[in-house]
Coordinates of C-alpha atoms in Angstrom, one line a residue:
X1 CA 13.3 4.8 -3.5
X2 CA 9.7 5.4 -2.3
X3 CA 9.4 6.0 1.3
X4 CA 5.9 4.7 2.8
X5 CA 3.9 7.0 4.7
X6 CA 3.2 4.6 7.4
X7 CA 6.9 4.8 8.6
X8 CA 7.4 2.7 11.9
X9 CA 3.4 3.2 13.2
X10 CA 2.8 -0.2 11.4
X11 CA 2.4 -2.6 14.1
X12 CA 2.6 -6.8 14.2
X13 CA -0.4 -7.2 16.8
X14 CA -2.8 -9.0 14.5
X15 CA -3.4 -12.7 15.8
X16 CA -2.7 -15.5 13.3
X17 CA -5.4 -18.5 12.9
X18 CA -4.4 -21.8 14.8
X19 CA -6.2 -24.6 12.5
X20 CA -4.1 -27.4 13.7
X21 CA -5.5 -30.0 16.0
X22 CA -3.5 -31.6 19.3
X23 CA -2.0 -34.7 18.8
X24 CA -4.8 -36.8 20.7
X25 CA -7.5 -35.2 18.2
X26 CA -5.6 -35.9 15.1
X27 CA -5.4 -39.2 16.1
X28 CA -9.0 -39.6 16.3
X29 CA -9.6 -37.8 13.2
X30 CA -7.5 -40.2 11.6
X31 CA -9.6 -43.1 13.1
X32 CA -13.0 -41.5 12.1
X33 CA -12.0 -40.8 8.4
X34 CA -12.2 -44.2 7.5
X35 CA -15.8 -43.3 7.4
X36 CA -15.5 -40.3 5.3
X37 CA -15.3 -39.3 1.7
X38 CA -11.6 -38.1 0.6
X39 CA -10.4 -35.6 -1.7
X40 CA -6.4 -35.9 -3.0
X41 CA -5.5 -32.3 -3.2
X42 CA -3.8 -30.9 -6.4
X43 CA -0.5 -29.0 -6.4
X44 CA -2.3 -25.3 -6.2
X45 CA -4.6 -26.6 -3.7
X46 CA -1.6 -28.4 -1.3
X47 CA 0.3 -24.7 -1.5
X48 CA -3.2 -23.5 -0.4
X49 CA -4.0 -25.7 2.5
X50 CA -0.3 -25.2 3.8
X51 CA -0.6 -21.3 4.0
X52 CA -4.2 -21.8 5.9
X53 CA -2.6 -24.4 8.6
X54 CA 0.6 -22.4 9.2
X55 CA -1.2 -18.9 9.4
X56 CA -0.1 -17.5 6.6
X57 CA -3.7 -16.8 4.9
X58 CA -4.8 -15.6 8.5
X59 CA -7.4 -14.8 9.3
X60 CA -9.3 -17.4 6.7
X61 CA -10.6 -20.2 9.1
X62 CA -10.6 -22.4 5.7
X63 CA -11.6 -22.8 2.1
X64 CA -14.2 -20.0 1.0
X65 CA -17.9 -20.7 0.9
X66 CA -20.1 -19.3 -1.3
X67 CA -20.6 -15.9 0.0
X68 CA -17.3 -15.1 0.9
X69 CA -16.2 -16.3 -3.0
X70 CA -18.9 -13.7 -4.4
X71 CA -17.7 -11.1 -1.9
X72 CA -14.1 -11.3 -2.6
X73 CA -14.5 -11.4 -6.5
X74 CA -16.8 -8.5 -6.5
X75 CA -15.6 -6.2 -3.9
X76 CA -12.4 -7.6 -2.4
X77 CA -14.3 -8.3 0.9
X78 CA -15.1 -11.3 3.0
X79 CA -19.0 -11.3 4.6
X80 CA -17.8 -9.6 7.3
X81 CA -16.5 -6.8 5.5
X82 CA -12.5 -7.9 6.1
X83 CA -10.3 -7.1 3.0
X84 CA -9.1 -10.1 1.0
X85 CA -8.3 -9.9 -3.0
X86 CA -8.4 -13.0 -4.4
X87 CA -10.7 -16.5 -3.7
X88 CA -9.1 -19.3 -2.1
X89 CA -11.7 -22.3 -3.0
X90 CA -11.6 -26.0 -2.8
X91 CA -12.3 -27.3 -6.4
X92 CA -13.2 -31.1 -6.9
X93 CA -14.8 -33.3 -9.5
X94 CA -18.6 -33.7 -9.5
X95 CA -18.1 -37.2 -9.0
X96 CA -17.0 -36.2 -5.6
X97 CA -19.2 -33.3 -5.1
X98 CA -22.1 -35.5 -5.8
X99 CA -20.9 -37.6 -2.9
X100 CA -21.0 -34.7 -0.2
X101 CA -24.0 -32.9 1.7
X102 CA -23.4 -29.9 4.3
X103 CA -22.4 -30.9 7.3
X104 CA -20.3 -33.8 5.9
X105 CA -16.6 -34.2 6.7
X106 CA -14.1 -34.3 4.0
X107 CA -10.7 -35.9 4.4
X108 CA -8.0 -33.9 2.4
X109 CA -5.0 -36.1 1.6
X110 CA -1.7 -35.5 -0.4
X111 CA -0.9 -37.3 -3.6
X112 CA 0.8 -40.5 -1.3
X113 CA -2.7 -40.7 0.5
X114 CA -1.6 -39.1 3.7
X115 CA -4.4 -37.5 5.6
X116 CA -3.5 -33.3 6.3
X117 CA -6.7 -31.9 7.1
X118 CA -10.5 -32.3 7.6
X119 CA -12.8 -30.0 5.9
X120 CA -16.4 -29.5 7.5
X121 CA -18.6 -28.9 4.9
X122 CA -21.0 -25.9 5.1
X123 CA -21.3 -24.9 1.3
X124 CA -21.1 -26.5 -2.0
X125 CA -21.4 -24.0 -5.2
X126 CA -20.6 -24.2 -9.2
X127 CA -17.9 -21.9 -10.2
X128 CA -18.9 -19.4 -12.9
X129 CA -15.4 -19.4 -14.8
X130 CA -16.2 -16.5 -17.1
X131 CA -17.2 -14.6 -14.3
X132 CA -14.5 -15.4 -12.0
X133 CA -12.0 -14.6 -14.5
X134 CA -13.6 -11.1 -15.6
X135 CA -13.9 -10.1 -11.7
X136 CA -10.4 -11.4 -10.4
X137 CA -8.1 -11.6 -13.7
X138 CA -9.8 -8.5 -15.5
X139 CA -9.5 -10.9 -18.6
X140 CA -10.7 -14.1 -20.1
X141 CA -7.5 -14.6 -22.4
X142 CA -5.9 -17.6 -21.9
X143 CA -2.1 -16.6 -22.1
X144 CA -3.1 -15.4 -18.5
X145 CA -1.5 -18.1 -16.3
X146 CA -4.4 -17.8 -14.1
X147 CA -7.0 -17.7 -16.3
X148 CA -5.8 -21.0 -18.1
X149 CA -5.3 -22.7 -14.8
X150 CA -9.3 -21.6 -14.0
X151 CA -10.1 -22.9 -17.5
X152 CA -8.3 -25.9 -18.2
X153 CA -6.9 -27.4 -14.7
X154 CA -9.5 -26.4 -12.5
X155 CA -12.9 -28.5 -11.5
X156 CA -16.4 -27.2 -11.6
X157 CA -17.9 -27.4 -8.1
X158 CA -16.3 -25.6 -5.1
X159 CA -16.5 -27.2 -1.3
X160 CA -16.3 -24.5 1.4
X161 CA -16.1 -24.7 4.8
X162 CA -13.8 -24.6 8.2
X163 CA -10.8 -27.2 8.1
X164 CA -9.0 -28.9 11.0
X165 CA -5.6 -29.7 10.2
X166 CA -3.7 -33.1 10.9
X167 CA -0.5 -32.4 10.0
X168 CA 1.5 -29.7 7.5
X169 CA 2.7 -31.2 4.2
X170 CA 6.3 -32.6 4.5
X171 CA 9.1 -31.1 2.7
X172 CA 12.6 -32.6 2.4
X173 CA 14.7 -29.4 0.7
X174 CA 15.9 -26.9 2.2
X175 CA 14.1 -27.6 5.6
X176 CA 15.8 -25.1 7.7
X177 CA 14.5 -22.1 5.6
X178 CA 10.8 -23.1 5.8
X179 CA 9.7 -21.4 8.5
X180 CA 5.8 -20.6 9.5
X181 CA 4.9 -17.0 10.3
X182 CA 5.3 -17.6 14.0
X183 CA 8.5 -18.8 13.6
X184 CA 9.4 -15.6 11.7
X185 CA 7.9 -13.7 14.1
X186 CA 10.1 -15.4 16.9
X187 CA 13.1 -14.7 15.0
X188 CA 12.4 -10.8 14.5
X189 CA 11.9 -10.6 18.5
X190 CA 15.1 -12.3 19.1
X191 CA 16.9 -10.2 16.8
X192 CA 15.3 -7.4 18.1
X193 CA 14.2 -6.3 14.6
X194 CA 11.1 -4.1 14.9
X195 CA 11.0 -2.8 11.1
X196 CA 11.5 -5.4 8.4
X197 CA 11.3 -4.9 4.5
X198 CA 9.9 -8.0 2.8
X199 CA 11.1 -8.5 -0.8
X200 CA 8.8 -11.1 -2.9
X201 CA 10.7 -12.6 -5.7
X202 CA 10.0 -15.6 -8.0
X203 CA 13.2 -15.3 -10.0
X204 CA 16.8 -15.2 -8.9
X205 CA 18.2 -12.1 -7.4
X206 CA 20.7 -10.2 -9.3
X207 CA 23.0 -6.9 -8.6
X208 CA 19.6 -4.5 -9.2
X209 CA 18.1 -6.5 -7.0
X210 CA 20.8 -6.3 -4.5
X211 CA 21.0 -2.7 -5.0
X212 CA 17.2 -1.8 -4.3
X213 CA 16.8 -3.9 -1.3
X214 CA 19.7 -2.4 0.3
X215 CA 18.6 0.9 -0.6
X216 CA 15.1 0.0 1.0
X217 CA 16.5 -0.9 4.3
X218 CA 19.0 2.0 4.5
X219 CA 16.3 4.7 3.6
X220 CA 14.1 3.0 6.2
X221 CA 16.6 2.0 9.0
X222 CA 14.8 -1.7 8.4
X223 CA 16.0 -5.1 8.1
X224 CA 15.2 -7.3 5.1
X225 CA 13.2 -10.9 4.7
X226 CA 14.0 -12.6 1.3
X227 CA 10.9 -13.9 1.0
X228 CA 10.7 -16.1 -2.3
X229 CA 7.9 -18.2 -3.6
X230 CA 8.6 -22.0 -3.9
X231 CA 5.1 -23.1 -4.4
X232 CA 4.0 -22.6 -8.0
X233 CA 5.1 -19.4 -10.1
X234 CA 4.8 -18.5 -13.6
X235 CA 5.7 -21.2 -16.2
X236 CA 9.2 -21.3 -17.6
X237 CA 10.5 -19.9 -14.3
X238 CA 13.8 -20.6 -12.9
X239 CA 13.4 -23.9 -10.7
X240 CA 12.9 -23.4 -6.9
X241 CA 16.1 -25.5 -6.2
X242 CA 18.4 -23.4 -8.5
X243 CA 16.8 -20.1 -7.0
X244 CA 17.3 -20.9 -3.5
X245 CA 21.0 -22.1 -4.1
X246 CA 21.1 -18.5 -5.5
X247 CA 19.5 -16.8 -2.7
X248 CA 21.8 -18.6 -0.1
X249 CA 24.6 -17.3 -2.4
X250 CA 23.3 -13.8 -2.4
X251 CA 22.6 -13.6 1.2
X252 CA 26.1 -13.4 2.0
X253 CA 26.4 -10.2 0.1
X254 CA 24.5 -8.3 2.8
X255 CA 25.9 -6.5 6.0
X256 CA 25.8 -8.7 9.2
X257 CA 22.1 -8.8 10.4
X258 CA 20.8 -7.1 8.1
X259 CA 18.8 -9.8 6.0
X260 CA 17.2 -13.0 6.5
X261 CA 15.9 -16.0 3.9
X262 CA 12.5 -17.7 4.5
X263 CA 10.8 -19.7 1.8
X264 CA 7.3 -19.4 1.0
X265 CA 5.2 -22.2 -0.1
X266 CA 2.4 -20.0 -2.2
X267 CA 0.6 -20.9 -5.5
X268 CA 0.8 -18.1 -7.5
X269 CA -1.8 -16.4 -9.7
X270 CA -0.1 -13.9 -11.4
X271 CA -3.1 -11.9 -10.6
X272 CA -0.9 -8.1 -11.0
X273 CA -2.8 -5.8 -8.8
X274 CA -5.1 -8.2 -6.5
X275 CA -2.2 -10.7 -5.7
X276 CA 0.1 -7.8 -4.8
X277 CA -2.3 -7.6 -1.7
X278 CA -2.4 -10.8 -1.2
X279 CA 1.3 -10.7 -0.9
X280 CA 1.0 -7.6 1.7
X281 CA -1.3 -9.5 3.6
X282 CA 0.8 -12.7 3.9
X283 CA 4.2 -10.8 4.6
X284 CA 2.4 -8.8 7.6
X285 CA 1.3 -12.4 9.1
X286 CA 5.1 -13.1 8.9
X287 CA 5.7 -9.8 11.2
X288 CA 6.9 -7.7 8.3
X289 CA 6.2 -3.8 8.4
X290 CA 6.7 -3.3 4.7
X291 CA 6.4 -4.8 1.4
X292 CA 8.9 -4.1 -1.7
X293 CA 6.4 -3.6 -4.5
X294 CA 7.6 -3.3 -7.9
X295 CA 6.6 -2.1 -11.5
X296 CA 4.0 -4.9 -12.8
X297 CA 4.4 -6.9 -9.7
X298 CA 2.8 -10.0 -10.2
X299 CA 1.8 -9.4 -13.7
X300 CA 2.0 -12.3 -16.0
X301 CA 3.2 -10.3 -19.1
X302 CA 1.5 -9.6 -22.3
X303 CA -1.8 -10.8 -23.5
X304 CA -2.5 -12.5 -26.8
X305 CA -2.3 -9.2 -28.6
X306 CA 0.8 -8.1 -27.0
X307 CA -0.3 -5.7 -24.4
X308 CA 0.2 -6.0 -21.0
X309 CA -2.5 -7.7 -19.0
X310 CA -1.9 -5.0 -16.2
X311 CA -0.7 -1.3 -16.3
X312 CA 3.1 -1.0 -14.7
X313 CA 1.7 0.9 -11.8
X314 CA -1.6 -0.4 -11.2
X315 CA -0.4 -2.8 -8.5
X316 CA 1.7 0.3 -6.6
X317 CA -1.7 2.2 -6.7
X318 CA -4.0 -0.5 -5.5
X319 CA -1.4 -1.2 -2.7
X320 CA -1.1 2.4 -1.7
X321 CA -4.8 2.7 -1.3
X322 CA -5.1 -0.4 1.0
X323 CA -1.9 -0.4 2.7
X324 CA -3.1 1.1 6.2
X325 CA -6.1 -1.0 6.1
X326 CA -4.0 -4.0 5.7
X327 CA -1.4 -2.8 8.3
X328 CA 1.9 -3.3 6.0
X329 CA 3.7 -0.1 4.2
X330 CA 4.6 0.1 0.7
X331 CA 8.1 0.6 -0.5
X332 CA 7.4 1.5 -4.2
X333 CA 10.4 0.1 -6.4
X334 CA 11.9 2.0 -9.0
X335 CA 13.1 0.6 -12.6
X336 CA 17.0 0.0 -11.2
X337 CA 19.2 0.5 -14.0
X338 CA 23.0 0.1 -14.5
X339 CA 24.7 3.3 -15.3
X340 CA 28.1 2.2 -16.9
X341 CA 30.3 5.2 -16.8
X342 CA 28.9 5.7 -13.2
X343 CA 29.7 2.0 -12.6
X344 CA 26.4 1.9 -10.3
X345 CA 23.1 0.9 -10.1
X346 CA 20.8 3.7 -10.4
X347 CA 17.1 4.4 -10.4
X348 CA 16.0 5.1 -14.2
X349 CA 14.8 8.9 -13.1
X350 CA 18.2 9.5 -11.6
X351 CA 20.5 8.4 -14.5
X352 CA 22.5 11.7 -15.6
X353 CA 21.3 13.1 -19.4
X354 CA 23.0 11.1 -22.0
X355 CA 24.7 8.4 -19.5
X356 CA 24.8 5.1 -21.2
X357 CA 22.8 2.3 -19.5
X358 CA 22.7 -1.6 -19.6
X359 CA 20.3 -4.2 -19.0
X360 CA 19.5 -7.7 -19.7
X361 CA 16.0 -9.0 -20.1
X362 CA 14.6 -12.3 -18.9
X363 CA 14.7 -13.5 -22.6
X364 CA 18.0 -12.2 -23.6
X365 CA 19.2 -14.1 -19.8
X366 CA 18.1 -17.3 -21.3
X367 CA 19.6 -17.0 -24.6
X368 CA 22.7 -16.2 -23.3
X369 CA 22.5 -19.6 -20.8
X370 CA 21.3 -21.4 -23.6
X371 CA 24.6 -20.2 -25.4
X372 CA 26.7 -21.1 -22.9
X373 CA 27.7 -17.4 -22.7
X374 CA 29.1 -15.5 -19.7
X375 CA 27.1 -13.5 -17.4
X376 CA 28.7 -9.8 -16.8
X377 CA 30.0 -8.9 -13.8
X378 CA 27.7 -5.9 -13.9
X379 CA 24.4 -7.9 -14.2
X380 CA 25.1 -10.4 -11.5
X381 CA 27.2 -11.7 -9.2
X382 CA 30.0 -14.8 -9.7
X383 CA 28.5 -16.7 -7.4
X384 CA 25.0 -16.7 -8.8
X385 CA 26.1 -17.2 -12.3
X386 CA 27.8 -20.1 -11.3
X387 CA 24.5 -21.7 -9.7
X388 CA 22.6 -20.9 -13.0
X389 CA 25.3 -22.3 -15.1
X390 CA 25.3 -25.5 -13.3
X391 CA 21.3 -26.0 -14.0
X392 CA 21.3 -24.3 -17.2
X393 CA 23.5 -26.2 -19.6
X394 CA 24.1 -24.8 -23.2
X395 CA 21.5 -26.3 -25.5
X396 CA 24.3 -28.3 -27.1
X397 CA 24.4 -30.2 -23.8
X398 CA 20.6 -30.2 -23.0
X399 CA 18.2 -32.8 -23.8
X400 CA 15.4 -31.6 -25.7
X401 CA 11.7 -33.1 -27.1
X402 CA 10.4 -32.8 -30.8
X403 CA 6.6 -32.5 -30.1
X404 CA 5.0 -33.2 -33.7
X405 CA 0.7 -32.2 -34.0
X406 CA -1.0 -32.5 -36.9
X407 CA -4.0 -34.2 -38.7
X408 CA -4.2 -37.7 -39.3
X409 CA -2.2 -38.6 -42.6
X410 CA -0.1 -35.1 -42.2
X411 CA 3.4 -37.3 -42.4
X412 CA 3.9 -37.1 -38.8
X413 CA 5.2 -40.9 -37.8
X414 CA 7.1 -41.0 -41.5
X415 CA 9.1 -37.8 -40.8
X416 CA 9.4 -38.6 -37.2
X417 CA 11.2 -41.9 -37.9
X418 CA 13.0 -40.4 -40.5
X419 CA 14.4 -37.6 -38.3
X420 CA 15.1 -40.2 -35.7
X421 CA 17.5 -42.0 -37.9
X422 CA 19.1 -38.8 -38.7
X423 CA 19.6 -38.2 -34.9
X424 CA 21.1 -41.6 -34.4
X425 CA 23.4 -40.8 -37.3
X426 CA 24.6 -37.8 -36.1
X427 CA 24.8 -39.1 -32.3
X428 CA 25.7 -37.9 -29.0
X429 CA 22.2 -38.5 -27.3
X430 CA 19.9 -41.3 -26.7
X431 CA 16.6 -40.9 -29.0
X432 CA 13.4 -41.9 -28.1
X433 CA 10.3 -42.3 -30.2
X434 CA 7.2 -41.8 -29.0
X435 CA 4.6 -42.6 -32.0
X436 CA 0.8 -42.3 -31.4
X437 CA -0.2 -45.5 -32.6
X438 CA 2.1 -47.2 -30.6
X439 CA 1.6 -45.0 -27.1
X440 CA -2.2 -46.5 -27.6
X441 CA -1.1 -49.8 -27.5
X442 CA 1.2 -49.9 -24.7
X443 CA 0.7 -47.0 -22.8
X444 CA -2.9 -45.8 -22.9
X445 CA -4.4 -49.0 -24.1
X446 CA -7.3 -48.7 -21.6
X447 CA -8.1 -45.1 -22.9
X448 CA -10.9 -44.3 -25.2
X449 CA -11.2 -41.1 -27.5
X450 CA -13.1 -38.3 -25.6
X451 CA -11.5 -35.0 -24.9
X452 CA -10.3 -36.0 -21.5
X453 CA -9.1 -39.4 -22.6
X454 CA -7.3 -37.6 -25.6
X455 CA -5.7 -34.9 -23.4
X456 CA -4.8 -37.7 -20.4
X457 CA -2.8 -39.8 -23.3
X458 CA -0.9 -36.4 -24.5
X459 CA 0.2 -35.8 -20.7
X460 CA 1.1 -39.5 -20.4
X461 CA 3.2 -39.0 -23.7
X462 CA 4.5 -35.6 -22.0
X463 CA 5.6 -37.2 -18.6
X464 CA 7.7 -39.7 -20.7
X465 CA 9.3 -37.3 -23.0
X466 CA 10.0 -35.0 -19.9
X467 CA 11.7 -37.9 -18.3
X468 CA 13.9 -38.4 -21.3
X469 CA 15.0 -34.6 -22.0
X470 CA 15.8 -34.6 -18.3
X471 CA 18.1 -37.3 -19.1
X472 CA 19.8 -35.7 -21.5
X473 CA 18.2 -37.5 -24.6
X474 CA 16.1 -36.9 -27.6
X475 CA 12.4 -37.8 -27.4
X476 CA 10.6 -37.4 -30.6
X477 CA 6.6 -37.4 -29.8
X478 CA 4.4 -37.9 -33.0
X479 CA 0.3 -37.7 -32.0
X480 CA -2.3 -35.7 -33.3
X481 CA -2.5 -33.8 -30.3
X482 CA -5.3 -31.6 -31.5
X483 CA -5.9 -29.3 -28.2
X484 CA -3.9 -26.2 -27.7
X485 CA -4.6 -26.1 -23.7
X486 CA -2.6 -29.7 -23.3
X487 CA 0.0 -29.2 -25.8
X488 CA 1.0 -25.8 -23.8
X489 CA 0.8 -27.9 -20.8
X490 CA 3.0 -30.4 -21.7
X491 CA 5.5 -27.9 -23.1
X492 CA 5.7 -25.9 -19.7
X493 CA 6.4 -29.2 -18.1
X494 CA 9.1 -30.3 -20.2
X495 CA 10.5 -26.8 -20.9
X496 CA 11.6 -26.9 -17.3
X497 CA 14.3 -29.3 -17.7
X498 CA 15.2 -29.2 -21.4
X499 CA 14.6 -28.0 -24.8
X500 CA 11.1 -28.1 -26.8
X501 CA 10.2 -27.6 -30.4
X502 CA 6.8 -28.0 -31.5
X503 CA 6.7 -28.9 -35.0
X504 CA 3.3 -28.2 -36.7
X505 CA 2.5 -30.5 -39.5
X506 CA 0.1 -28.3 -41.6
X507 CA -0.9 -30.6 -44.3
X508 CA -4.5 -29.8 -45.7
X509 CA -7.1 -32.3 -44.6
X510 CA -7.7 -33.2 -48.4
X511 CA -4.5 -34.1 -48.8
X512 CA -4.1 -36.3 -45.8
X513 CA -7.5 -38.1 -46.9
X514 CA -6.1 -39.1 -50.5
X515 CA -3.3 -40.7 -48.4
X516 CA -5.5 -42.3 -45.7
X517 CA -4.8 -46.1 -46.4
X518 CA -6.7 -47.1 -43.5
X519 CA -9.9 -45.5 -45.0
X520 CA -10.5 -43.6 -41.5
X521 CA -11.9 -40.7 -43.2
X522 CA -14.2 -42.5 -44.8
X523 CA -15.8 -44.0 -42.2
X524 CA -15.8 -40.7 -40.2
X525 CA -17.7 -39.2 -43.1
X526 CA -19.9 -41.9 -43.0
X527 CA -20.9 -41.7 -39.6
X528 CA -18.9 -45.3 -38.7
X529 CA -16.0 -43.8 -36.4
X530 CA -17.0 -41.1 -33.8
X531 CA -15.4 -38.3 -32.7
X532 CA -12.4 -38.0 -35.7
X533 CA -10.1 -35.4 -35.5
X534 CA -11.0 -33.0 -38.6
X535 CA -14.5 -34.5 -39.4
X536 CA -16.7 -34.8 -36.2
X537 CA -14.2 -33.3 -33.7
X538 CA -12.0 -30.0 -33.8
X539 CA -8.4 -29.6 -34.4
X540 CA -7.2 -26.7 -32.8
X541 CA -3.7 -25.4 -34.8
X542 CA -0.8 -24.2 -32.6
X543 CA -0.5 -20.5 -31.9
X544 CA 3.3 -20.3 -32.0
X545 CA 4.9 -23.5 -33.4
X546 CA 8.5 -23.5 -33.7
X547 CA 8.1 -25.1 -37.1
X548 CA 5.2 -25.3 -39.8
X549 CA 5.7 -27.9 -42.3
X550 CA 3.1 -28.6 -45.1
X551 CA 4.3 -31.9 -46.1
X552 CA 1.9 -31.7 -49.5
X553 CA 5.2 -31.2 -51.8
X554 CA 8.0 -32.1 -49.5
X555 CA 9.4 -35.6 -49.0
X556 CA 9.8 -37.2 -45.4
X557 CA 13.4 -36.7 -45.8
X558 CA 13.2 -32.7 -47.0
X559 CA 11.0 -32.5 -44.1
X560 CA 13.4 -34.1 -41.4
X561 CA 16.4 -31.8 -43.0
X562 CA 14.2 -28.8 -42.5
X563 CA 13.7 -29.8 -38.9
X564 CA 17.4 -30.8 -38.8
X565 CA 18.3 -27.0 -39.8
X566 CA 16.2 -25.7 -37.1
X567 CA 18.0 -27.5 -34.1
X568 CA 21.2 -26.6 -35.8
X569 CA 20.3 -23.1 -35.8
X570 CA 19.2 -23.2 -32.2
X571 CA 22.2 -24.5 -31.2
X572 CA 21.2 -28.3 -30.0
X573 CA 22.9 -29.9 -32.3
X574 CA 26.0 -29.0 -34.8
X575 CA 25.3 -30.3 -38.3
X576 CA 29.0 -29.6 -39.6
X577 CA 30.0 -32.5 -37.1

């Protein structure tokens, strides 16, 4: 375990900003807000606002203006020279931005309309997405979650200015663990904890995590703050409710007066080295003296070419350069492996030559849970395994979505109908068919065919499919769905509650045109139908479909059987039943 050179010399004397108004001031702001423009905060903005209001993002007084934004992107510095690694901005639609002027007040509201804060506008600026992506994330690859969010889920204009807090966002889950920095500092003080190591995580903790954190506190003579992120993490991560139950179970394993658990409503950008510095600043504000930094800390995995976005030790190297300035020491976390003969976890570089080591990757863990396999005791503790099994049912007991995409005339609706009947014949789950034409008539009758409206239509279909999947049913979605970004977004949402199978009907356009009974292709080529996919509007083939099916020489029944065989091979159904 790498010991920080800062030792016990790190101090927690930095002040926290206080952005919350008094009750009388908040009451007056609510009354005056009737004349102000409003903005409904996105999920990420809700997280950012909460960390601004509770002091986690000290010393930031609000959302960044243009000068701070440029300084952070280019130099990791605010205008006043303060180190800050990631831009914290409030992006709004052009429509809202056009109504704003410098000096205005903007009411910031949650999705239920509750005003949480007031922003005093002192900056309005356009965001250069490419420049920001290159500077902050070092890539334009959409496989990076931060880049994907920037290009697909953010707006063009940022509003900067100091904020005045009306109230913190309301949470109903695990309220006893939602502690502000000032609350955690007080608890440290009451317990006499003057040296505290923070452990950042967005995953369940297993035996390797327990061993490395225990080593850290023993090496430093410190205490431990288990501080998991429960805001926004990487798509596909275990949900926060399951994770918190796992953390609570794990907490009992530590010796008395050694560890404490608190939750952090941070929206992760998966920004690797830069985000590591943000994690350190936040934990300093919580009163911690050290932060465990692992290999590829806050890394998003591999890029489109299969290479890691960041080097395994880039985060540790950047943290080491700035730990003294931030005011929190780094505990460099080694790769921990299980040595079978020794029956213990050891740093990889301390394993005896020739010793057999065991490990389970995140992918293998998900596969074991999907198959209903027992998790070995050397990997995790029984109480953690039980919590994971409660949430992650075997695929044979999960709901799932089958999502068809392809050109008009590719055969989506026909195969989907055959598949529906075969699944009903098989039995065991309710089956819901969401056909593109029917959805357009009922669920999205007011929408047109612009890219924004097409994306909204697919997101609506995805929301219904998600509800069906989470309830244990089967949703079959059959629509063109021409854009990769929204298909990926729907997949991410649904996979949080069950299975997702993407079926690409790759039928060539000339075959689709020959099948066209409505004459839509002919009308599109004559210019009578605008924005027609494959003719005057693009179709983006899926990057990684689960099934690719060219229906040129395949009957609908044969196509449905191919999908059924895939479902059987993946464990969703048993075709022998």
